[in-house]
mmCIF file of C-alpha atoms in Angstrom:
data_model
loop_
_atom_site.group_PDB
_atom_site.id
_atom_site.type_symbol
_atom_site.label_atom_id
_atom_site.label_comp_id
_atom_site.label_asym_id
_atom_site.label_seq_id
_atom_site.Cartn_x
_atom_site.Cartn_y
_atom_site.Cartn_z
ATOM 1 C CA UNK A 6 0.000 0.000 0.000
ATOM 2 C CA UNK A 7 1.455 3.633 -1.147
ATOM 3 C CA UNK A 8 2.170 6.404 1.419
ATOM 4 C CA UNK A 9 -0.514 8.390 -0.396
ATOM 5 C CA UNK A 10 -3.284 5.412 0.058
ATOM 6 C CA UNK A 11 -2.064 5.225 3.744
ATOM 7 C CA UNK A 12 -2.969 9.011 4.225
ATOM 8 C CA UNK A 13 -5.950 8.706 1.950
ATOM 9 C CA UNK A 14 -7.284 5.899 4.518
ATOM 10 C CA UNK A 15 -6.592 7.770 7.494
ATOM 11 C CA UNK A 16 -7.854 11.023 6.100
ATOM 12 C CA UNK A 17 -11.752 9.058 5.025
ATOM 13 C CA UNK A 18 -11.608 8.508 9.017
ATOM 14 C CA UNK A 19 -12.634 5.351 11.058
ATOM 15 C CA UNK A 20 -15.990 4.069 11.396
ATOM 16 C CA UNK A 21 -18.023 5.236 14.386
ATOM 17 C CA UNK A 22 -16.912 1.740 16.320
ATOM 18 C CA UNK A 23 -13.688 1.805 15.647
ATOM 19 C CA UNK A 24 -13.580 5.000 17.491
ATOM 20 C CA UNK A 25 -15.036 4.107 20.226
ATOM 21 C CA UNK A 26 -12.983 1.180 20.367
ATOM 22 C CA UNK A 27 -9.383 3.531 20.295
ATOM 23 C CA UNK A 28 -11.429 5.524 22.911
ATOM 24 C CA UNK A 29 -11.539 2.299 25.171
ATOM 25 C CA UNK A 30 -8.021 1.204 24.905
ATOM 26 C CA UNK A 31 -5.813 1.299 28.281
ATOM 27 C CA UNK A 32 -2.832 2.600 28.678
ATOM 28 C CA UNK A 33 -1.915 6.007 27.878
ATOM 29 C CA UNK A 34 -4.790 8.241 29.298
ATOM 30 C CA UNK A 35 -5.978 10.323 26.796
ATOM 31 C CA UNK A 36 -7.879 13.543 27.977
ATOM 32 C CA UNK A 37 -10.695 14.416 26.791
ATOM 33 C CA UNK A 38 -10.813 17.918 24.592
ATOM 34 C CA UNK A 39 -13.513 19.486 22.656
ATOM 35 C CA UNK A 40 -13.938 21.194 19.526
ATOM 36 C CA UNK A 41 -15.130 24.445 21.519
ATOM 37 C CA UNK A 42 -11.520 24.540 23.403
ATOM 38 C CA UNK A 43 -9.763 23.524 20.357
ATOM 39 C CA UNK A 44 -10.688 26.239 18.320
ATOM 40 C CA UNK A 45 -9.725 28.981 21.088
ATOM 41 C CA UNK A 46 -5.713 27.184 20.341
ATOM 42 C CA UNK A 47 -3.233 28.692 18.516
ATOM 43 C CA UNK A 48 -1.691 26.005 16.005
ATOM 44 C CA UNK A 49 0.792 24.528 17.820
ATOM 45 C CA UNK A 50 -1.281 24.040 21.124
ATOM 46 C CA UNK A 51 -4.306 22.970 18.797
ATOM 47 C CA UNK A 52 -2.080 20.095 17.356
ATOM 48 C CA UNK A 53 -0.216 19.653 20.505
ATOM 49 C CA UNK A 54 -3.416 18.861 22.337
ATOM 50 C CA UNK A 55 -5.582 17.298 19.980
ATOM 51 C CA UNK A 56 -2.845 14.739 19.156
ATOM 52 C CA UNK A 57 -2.616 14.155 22.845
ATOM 53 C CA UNK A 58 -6.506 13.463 22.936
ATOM 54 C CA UNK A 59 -6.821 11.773 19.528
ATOM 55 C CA UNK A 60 -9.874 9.947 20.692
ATOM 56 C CA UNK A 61 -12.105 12.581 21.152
ATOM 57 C CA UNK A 62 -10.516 14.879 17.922
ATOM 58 C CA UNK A 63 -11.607 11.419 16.211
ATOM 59 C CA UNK A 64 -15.457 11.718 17.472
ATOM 60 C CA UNK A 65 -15.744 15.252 16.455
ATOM 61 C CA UNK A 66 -13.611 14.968 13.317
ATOM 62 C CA UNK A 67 -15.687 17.232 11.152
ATOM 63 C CA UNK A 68 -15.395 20.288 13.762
ATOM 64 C CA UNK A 69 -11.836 19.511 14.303
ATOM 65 C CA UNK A 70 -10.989 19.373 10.538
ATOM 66 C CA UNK A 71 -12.655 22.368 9.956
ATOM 67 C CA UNK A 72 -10.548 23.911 12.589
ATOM 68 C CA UNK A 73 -7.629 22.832 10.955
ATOM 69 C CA UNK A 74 -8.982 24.041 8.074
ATOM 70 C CA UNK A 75 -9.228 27.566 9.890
ATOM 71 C CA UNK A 76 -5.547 27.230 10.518
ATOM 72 C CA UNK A 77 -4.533 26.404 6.752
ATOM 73 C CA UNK A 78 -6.784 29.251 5.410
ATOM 74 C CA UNK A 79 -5.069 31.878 7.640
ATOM 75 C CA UNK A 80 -1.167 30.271 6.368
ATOM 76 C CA UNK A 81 -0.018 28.088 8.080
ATOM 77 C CA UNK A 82 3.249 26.515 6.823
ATOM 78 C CA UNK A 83 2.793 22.690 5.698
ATOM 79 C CA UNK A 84 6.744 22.125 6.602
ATOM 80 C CA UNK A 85 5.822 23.279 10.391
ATOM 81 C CA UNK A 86 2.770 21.568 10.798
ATOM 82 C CA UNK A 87 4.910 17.945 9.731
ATOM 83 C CA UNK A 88 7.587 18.871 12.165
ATOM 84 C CA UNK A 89 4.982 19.281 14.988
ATOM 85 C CA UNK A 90 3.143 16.491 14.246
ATOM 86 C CA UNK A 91 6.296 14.325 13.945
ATOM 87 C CA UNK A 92 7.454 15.518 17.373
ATOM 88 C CA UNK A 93 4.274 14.555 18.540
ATOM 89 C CA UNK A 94 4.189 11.053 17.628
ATOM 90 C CA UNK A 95 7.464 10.409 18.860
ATOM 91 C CA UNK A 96 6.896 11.703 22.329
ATOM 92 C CA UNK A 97 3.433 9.967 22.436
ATOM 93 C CA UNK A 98 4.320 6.809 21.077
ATOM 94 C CA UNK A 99 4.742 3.048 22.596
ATOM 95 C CA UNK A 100 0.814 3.052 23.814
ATOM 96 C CA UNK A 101 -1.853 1.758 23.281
ATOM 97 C CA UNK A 102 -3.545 4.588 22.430
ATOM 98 C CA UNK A 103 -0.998 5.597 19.504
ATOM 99 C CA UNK A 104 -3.374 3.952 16.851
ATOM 100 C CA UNK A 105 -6.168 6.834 17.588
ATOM 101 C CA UNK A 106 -2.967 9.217 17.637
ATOM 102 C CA UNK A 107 -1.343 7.776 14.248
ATOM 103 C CA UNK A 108 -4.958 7.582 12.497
ATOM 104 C CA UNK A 109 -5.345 11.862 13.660
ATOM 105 C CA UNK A 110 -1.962 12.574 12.289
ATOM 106 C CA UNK A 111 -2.505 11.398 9.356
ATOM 107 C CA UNK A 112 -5.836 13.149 9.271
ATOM 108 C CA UNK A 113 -3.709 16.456 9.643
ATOM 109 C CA UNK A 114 -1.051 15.470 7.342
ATOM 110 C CA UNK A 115 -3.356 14.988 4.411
ATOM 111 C CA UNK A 116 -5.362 18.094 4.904
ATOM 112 C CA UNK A 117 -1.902 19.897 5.521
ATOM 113 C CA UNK A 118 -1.305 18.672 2.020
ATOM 114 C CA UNK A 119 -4.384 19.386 0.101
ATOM 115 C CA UNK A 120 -4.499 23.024 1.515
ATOM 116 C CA UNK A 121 -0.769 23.801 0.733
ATOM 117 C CA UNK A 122 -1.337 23.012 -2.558
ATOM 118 C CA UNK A 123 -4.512 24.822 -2.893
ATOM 119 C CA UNK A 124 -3.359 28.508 -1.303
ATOM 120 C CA UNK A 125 0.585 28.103 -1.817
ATOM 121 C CA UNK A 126 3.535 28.996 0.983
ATOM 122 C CA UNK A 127 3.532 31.963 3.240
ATOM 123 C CA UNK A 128 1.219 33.449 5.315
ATOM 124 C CA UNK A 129 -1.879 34.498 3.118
ATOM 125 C CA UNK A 130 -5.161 35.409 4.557
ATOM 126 C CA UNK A 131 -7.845 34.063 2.239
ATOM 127 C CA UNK A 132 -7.842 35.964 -0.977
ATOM 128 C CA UNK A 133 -9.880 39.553 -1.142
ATOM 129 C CA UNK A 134 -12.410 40.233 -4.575
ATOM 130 C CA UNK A 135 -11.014 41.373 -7.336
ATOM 131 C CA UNK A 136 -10.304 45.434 -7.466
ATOM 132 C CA UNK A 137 -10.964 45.274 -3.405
ATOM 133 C CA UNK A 138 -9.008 45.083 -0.467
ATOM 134 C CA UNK A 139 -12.321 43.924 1.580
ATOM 135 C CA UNK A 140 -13.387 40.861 2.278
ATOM 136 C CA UNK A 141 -15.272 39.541 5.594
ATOM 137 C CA UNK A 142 -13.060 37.980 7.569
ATOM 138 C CA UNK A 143 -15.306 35.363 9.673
ATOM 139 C CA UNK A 144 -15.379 34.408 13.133
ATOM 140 C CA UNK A 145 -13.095 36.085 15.610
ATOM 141 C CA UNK A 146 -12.646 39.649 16.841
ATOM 142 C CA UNK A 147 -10.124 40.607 13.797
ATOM 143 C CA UNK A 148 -12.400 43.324 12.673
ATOM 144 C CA UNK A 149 -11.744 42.075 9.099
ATOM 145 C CA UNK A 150 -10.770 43.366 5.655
ATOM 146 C CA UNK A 151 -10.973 47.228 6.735
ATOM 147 C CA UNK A 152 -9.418 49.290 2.699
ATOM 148 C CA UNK A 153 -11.410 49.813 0.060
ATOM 149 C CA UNK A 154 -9.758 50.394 -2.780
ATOM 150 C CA UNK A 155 -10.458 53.269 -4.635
ATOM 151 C CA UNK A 156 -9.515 53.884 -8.451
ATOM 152 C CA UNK A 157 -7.589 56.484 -7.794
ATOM 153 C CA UNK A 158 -5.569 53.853 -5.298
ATOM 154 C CA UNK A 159 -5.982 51.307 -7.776
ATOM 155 C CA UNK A 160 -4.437 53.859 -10.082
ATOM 156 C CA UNK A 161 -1.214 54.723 -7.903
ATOM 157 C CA UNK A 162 -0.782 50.845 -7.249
ATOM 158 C CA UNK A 163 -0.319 50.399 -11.301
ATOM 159 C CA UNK A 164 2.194 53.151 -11.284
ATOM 160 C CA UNK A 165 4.124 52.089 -8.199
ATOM 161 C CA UNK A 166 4.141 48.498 -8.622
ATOM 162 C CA UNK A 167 6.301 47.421 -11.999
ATOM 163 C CA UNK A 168 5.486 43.233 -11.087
ATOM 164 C CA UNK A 169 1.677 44.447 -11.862
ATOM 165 C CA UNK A 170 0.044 43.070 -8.423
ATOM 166 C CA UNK A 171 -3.610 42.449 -8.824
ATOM 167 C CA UNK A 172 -5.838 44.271 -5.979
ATOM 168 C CA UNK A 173 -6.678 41.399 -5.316
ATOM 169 C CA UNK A 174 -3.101 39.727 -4.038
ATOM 170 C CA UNK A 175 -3.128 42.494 -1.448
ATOM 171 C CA UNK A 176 -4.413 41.807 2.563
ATOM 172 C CA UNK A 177 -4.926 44.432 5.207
ATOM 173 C CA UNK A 178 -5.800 42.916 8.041
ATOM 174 C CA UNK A 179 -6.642 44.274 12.222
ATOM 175 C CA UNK A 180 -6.136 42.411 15.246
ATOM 176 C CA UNK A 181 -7.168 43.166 18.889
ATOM 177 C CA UNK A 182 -5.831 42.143 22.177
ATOM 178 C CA UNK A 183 -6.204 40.562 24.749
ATOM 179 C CA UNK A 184 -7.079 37.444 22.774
ATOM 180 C CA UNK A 185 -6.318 33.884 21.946
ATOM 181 C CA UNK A 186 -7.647 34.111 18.677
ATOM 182 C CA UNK A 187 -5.285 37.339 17.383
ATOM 183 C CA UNK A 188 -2.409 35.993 19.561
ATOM 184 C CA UNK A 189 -2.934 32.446 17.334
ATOM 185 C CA UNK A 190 -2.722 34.614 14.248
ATOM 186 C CA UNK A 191 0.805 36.041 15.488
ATOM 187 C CA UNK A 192 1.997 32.519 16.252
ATOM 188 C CA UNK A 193 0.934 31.578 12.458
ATOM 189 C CA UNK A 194 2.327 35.012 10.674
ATOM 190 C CA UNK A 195 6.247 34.083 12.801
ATOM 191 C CA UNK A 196 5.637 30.403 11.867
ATOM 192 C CA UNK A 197 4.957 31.088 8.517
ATOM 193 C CA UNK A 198 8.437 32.680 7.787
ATOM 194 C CA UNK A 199 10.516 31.210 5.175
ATOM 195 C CA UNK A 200 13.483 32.971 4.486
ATOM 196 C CA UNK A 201 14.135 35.853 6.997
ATOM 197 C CA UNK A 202 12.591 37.166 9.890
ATOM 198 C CA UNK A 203 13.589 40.372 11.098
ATOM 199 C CA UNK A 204 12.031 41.375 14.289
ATOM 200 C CA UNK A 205 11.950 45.010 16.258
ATOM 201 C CA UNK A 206 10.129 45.359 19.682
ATOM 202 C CA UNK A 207 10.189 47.072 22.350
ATOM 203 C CA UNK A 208 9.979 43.641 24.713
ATOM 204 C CA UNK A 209 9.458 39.677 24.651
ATOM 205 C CA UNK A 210 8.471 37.977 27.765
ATOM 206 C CA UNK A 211 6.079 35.683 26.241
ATOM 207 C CA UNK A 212 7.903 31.922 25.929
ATOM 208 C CA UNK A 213 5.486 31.420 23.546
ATOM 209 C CA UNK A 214 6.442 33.700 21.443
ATOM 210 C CA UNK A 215 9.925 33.317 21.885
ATOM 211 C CA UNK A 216 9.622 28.990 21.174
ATOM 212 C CA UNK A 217 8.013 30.424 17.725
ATOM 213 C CA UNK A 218 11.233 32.678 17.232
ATOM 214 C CA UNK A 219 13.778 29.767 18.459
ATOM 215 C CA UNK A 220 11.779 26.990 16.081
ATOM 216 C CA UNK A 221 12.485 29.590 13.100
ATOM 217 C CA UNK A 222 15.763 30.138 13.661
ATOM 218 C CA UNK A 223 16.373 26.157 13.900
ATOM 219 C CA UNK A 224 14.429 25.692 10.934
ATOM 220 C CA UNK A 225 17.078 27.719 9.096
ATOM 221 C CA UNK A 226 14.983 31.284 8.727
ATOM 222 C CA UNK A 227 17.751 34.060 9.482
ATOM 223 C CA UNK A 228 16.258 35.950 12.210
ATOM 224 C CA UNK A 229 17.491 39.144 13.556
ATOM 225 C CA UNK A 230 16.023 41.006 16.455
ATOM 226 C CA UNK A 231 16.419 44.727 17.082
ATOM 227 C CA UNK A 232 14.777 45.732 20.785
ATOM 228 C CA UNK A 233 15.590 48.207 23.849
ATOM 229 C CA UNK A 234 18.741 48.466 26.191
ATOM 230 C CA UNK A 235 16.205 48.859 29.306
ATOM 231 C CA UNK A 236 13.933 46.207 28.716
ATOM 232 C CA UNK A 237 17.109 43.700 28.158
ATOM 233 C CA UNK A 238 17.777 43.423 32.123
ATOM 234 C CA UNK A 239 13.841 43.066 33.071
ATOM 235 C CA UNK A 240 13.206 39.850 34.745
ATOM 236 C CA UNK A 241 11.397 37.137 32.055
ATOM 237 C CA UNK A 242 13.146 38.915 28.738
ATOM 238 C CA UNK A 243 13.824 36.216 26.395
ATOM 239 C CA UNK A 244 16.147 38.145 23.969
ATOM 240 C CA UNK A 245 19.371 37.327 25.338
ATOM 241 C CA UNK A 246 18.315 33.421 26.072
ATOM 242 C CA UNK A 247 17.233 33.600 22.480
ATOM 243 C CA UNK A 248 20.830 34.525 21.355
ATOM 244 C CA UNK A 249 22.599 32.328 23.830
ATOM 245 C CA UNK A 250 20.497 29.092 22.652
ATOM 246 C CA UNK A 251 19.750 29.496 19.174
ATOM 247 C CA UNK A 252 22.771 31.840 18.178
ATOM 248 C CA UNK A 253 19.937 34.430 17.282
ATOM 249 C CA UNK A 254 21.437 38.042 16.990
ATOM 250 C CA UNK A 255 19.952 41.301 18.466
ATOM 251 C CA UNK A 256 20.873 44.719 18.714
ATOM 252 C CA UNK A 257 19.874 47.621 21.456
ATOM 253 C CA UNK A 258 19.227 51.247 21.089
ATOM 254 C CA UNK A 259 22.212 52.090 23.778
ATOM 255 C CA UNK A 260 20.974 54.742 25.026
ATOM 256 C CA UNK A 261 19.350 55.443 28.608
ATOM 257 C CA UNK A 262 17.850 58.728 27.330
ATOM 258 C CA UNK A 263 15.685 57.150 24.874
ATOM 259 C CA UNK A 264 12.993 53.953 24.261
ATOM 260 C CA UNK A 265 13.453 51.770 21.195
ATOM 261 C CA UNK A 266 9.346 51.521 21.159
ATOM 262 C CA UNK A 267 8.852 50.412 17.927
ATOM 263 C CA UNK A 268 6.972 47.142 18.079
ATOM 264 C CA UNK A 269 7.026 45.536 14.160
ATOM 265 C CA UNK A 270 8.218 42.168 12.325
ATOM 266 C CA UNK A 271 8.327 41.508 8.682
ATOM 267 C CA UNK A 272 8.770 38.039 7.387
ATOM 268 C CA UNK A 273 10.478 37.175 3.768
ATOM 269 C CA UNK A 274 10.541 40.848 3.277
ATOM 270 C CA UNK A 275 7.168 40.680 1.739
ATOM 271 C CA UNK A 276 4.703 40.994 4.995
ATOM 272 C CA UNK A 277 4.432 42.679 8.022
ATOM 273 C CA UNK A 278 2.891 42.505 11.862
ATOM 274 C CA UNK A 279 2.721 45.840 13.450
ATOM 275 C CA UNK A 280 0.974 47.980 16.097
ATOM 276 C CA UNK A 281 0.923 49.136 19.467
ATOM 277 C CA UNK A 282 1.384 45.375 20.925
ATOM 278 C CA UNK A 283 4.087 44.407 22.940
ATOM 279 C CA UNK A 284 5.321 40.909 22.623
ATOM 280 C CA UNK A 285 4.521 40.284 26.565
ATOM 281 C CA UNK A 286 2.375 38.011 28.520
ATOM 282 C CA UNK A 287 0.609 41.623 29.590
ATOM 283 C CA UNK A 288 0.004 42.155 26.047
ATOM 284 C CA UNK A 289 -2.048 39.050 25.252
ATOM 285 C CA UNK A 290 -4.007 38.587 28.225
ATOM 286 C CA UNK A 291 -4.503 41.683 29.821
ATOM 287 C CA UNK A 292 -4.069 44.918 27.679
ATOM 288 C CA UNK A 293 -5.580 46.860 24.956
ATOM 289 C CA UNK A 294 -3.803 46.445 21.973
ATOM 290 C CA UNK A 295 -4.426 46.903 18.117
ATOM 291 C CA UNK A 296 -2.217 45.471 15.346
ATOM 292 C CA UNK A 297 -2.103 45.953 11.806
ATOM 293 C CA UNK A 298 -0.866 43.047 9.077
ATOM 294 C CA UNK A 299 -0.190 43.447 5.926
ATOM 295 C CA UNK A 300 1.724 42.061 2.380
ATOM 296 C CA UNK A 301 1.076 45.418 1.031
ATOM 297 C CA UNK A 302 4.877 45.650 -1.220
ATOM 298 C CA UNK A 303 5.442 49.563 -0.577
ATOM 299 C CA UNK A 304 4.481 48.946 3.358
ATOM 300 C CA UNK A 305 6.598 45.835 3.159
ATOM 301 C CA UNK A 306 9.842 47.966 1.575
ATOM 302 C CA UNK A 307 9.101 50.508 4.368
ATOM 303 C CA UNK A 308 9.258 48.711 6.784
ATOM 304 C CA UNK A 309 12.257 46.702 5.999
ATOM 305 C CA UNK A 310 14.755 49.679 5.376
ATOM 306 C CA UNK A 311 13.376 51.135 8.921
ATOM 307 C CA UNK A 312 14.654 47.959 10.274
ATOM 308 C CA UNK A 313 17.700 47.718 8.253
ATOM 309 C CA UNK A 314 18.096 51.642 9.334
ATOM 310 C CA UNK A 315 17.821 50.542 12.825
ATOM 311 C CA UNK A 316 20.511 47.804 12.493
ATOM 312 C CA UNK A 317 22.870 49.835 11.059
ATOM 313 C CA UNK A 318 22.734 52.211 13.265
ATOM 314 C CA UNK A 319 22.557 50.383 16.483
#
């Protein structure tokens, strides 16, 4: 049997006994999640934990695929997601319960397949109407597709673009702290980065956020981070244990007189995540915070030769 029938068998899903059979087996305990909690998860704790309780992702497989689904849409990066899930199985394997957790992974494996192949690498929110920027965005507190583009913009964009970008290529989209749902979206916009990841905030606290910056760097994106002198000695700052365990470089402002506030990344060059948000456990679950991300090429440019500015200069 091919690799592609044994994915295509474990992605039609086991009958309704045979799940209730992996749900009996002993052994490993398996906790029970549901598809309410799951789709509150940012990627990696979604797979994390619904690999862990493959039984019960197998009993609601149609809400959990269509939470995966979610995750794919917003750009998730296929590579990643295999990495994760291999991690997974290794850690959980050697019970009984690993055929629920094998038959799940390949669940995720063959939808991680079908949707990189449908909407391509990077991180791409679905795809706005043609000569718009606006599109609903669905569930969540995003606030959606907010520019409409005008012909006079759709004018300038023809002028200032030589590749000829289609309206339609182009995302704007808000997010709004705290929440689980924009923080996920960060998560997926660092996990989707390819080729470099260049990084300027004011503060990260958030080991979260810093195991997304670590897994890029080991998965051979070049990541640079630019951030304040201050901040550097406040108890929880991941910067430096960044550098010292993944050899990821940073630069301060050096200077007591003055903040290095800025709080932006941009990934490949091509896409950025930026707004008043600190990258802090504060941040996410307790303060107000609006961020702005966009693939927008001119906003892009900008905001790579500020950070290039920055690293020169610092």
């Amino acid at each position: 049997m091919s690799l592609a029938e044994i994915i295509s068998a474990c992605f039609g899903g086991g009958s309704q006994q045979q799940q209730q059979q992996q749900q009996s087996f002993g052994g490993r305990q398996t906790p029970y999640l549901s598809a309410d909690e799951a789709s509150h998860m940012p990627l990696e704790a979604f797979l994390q934990r619904s690999l862990e309780s493959a039984p019960s992702a197998l009993e609601q497989s149609g809400a959990f695929a269509d939470i995966f689904q979610r995750h794919l849409r917003n750009g998730a990066n296929a590579a990643y997601i295999a990495q994760l899930i291999q991690g997974e199985l290794v850690r959980l394997s050697s019970s009984s319960a690993d055929k629920a957790t094998a038959q799940w992974a390949c669940q995720l494996l063959a939808q991680s397949a079908q949707g990189s192949a449908e909407l391509g690498s990077g991180y791409a929110p679905p795809q706005t109407q043609a000569q718009s920027y606006a599109q609903a965005a669905g569930p969540g507190n995003g606030g959606g597709w907010e520019v409409q583009a005008t012909k006079r913009q759709q004018h300038q964009q023809h002028q200032t673009q030589p590749e000829h970008r289609q309206a339609n290529d182009v995302y704007i989209r808000s997010y709004f702290f705290p929440s689980e749902e924009s923080f996920g979206q960060l998560i997926e916009f660092l996990n989707s980065a390819q080729d470099t990841l260049d990084i300027c905030v004011f503060n990260i606290t958030d080991n979260d956020i810093a195991r997304a910056i670590g897994n890029a760097q080991k998965r051979g994106v070049r990541v640079r981070i630019v951030t304040d002198d201050e901040q550097l000695k406040c108890q929880g700052n991941d910067v430096e244990r960044l550098s010292d365990q993944y050899g990821i470089p940073f630069k301060t402002d050096n200077d007591p007189q003055k903040f290095m506030h800025s709080k932006f990344a941009v990934i490949d060059k091509r896409a950025v995540w930026a707004g008043s948000y600190n990258w802090t456990v504060a941040a996410r679950r307790s303060n107000n915070e609006s961020v702005i991300c966009t693939n927008d090429p001119a906003t892009a440019k900008a905001f790579s030769d500020q950070f290039e500015s920055l690293w020169r200069a610092f």
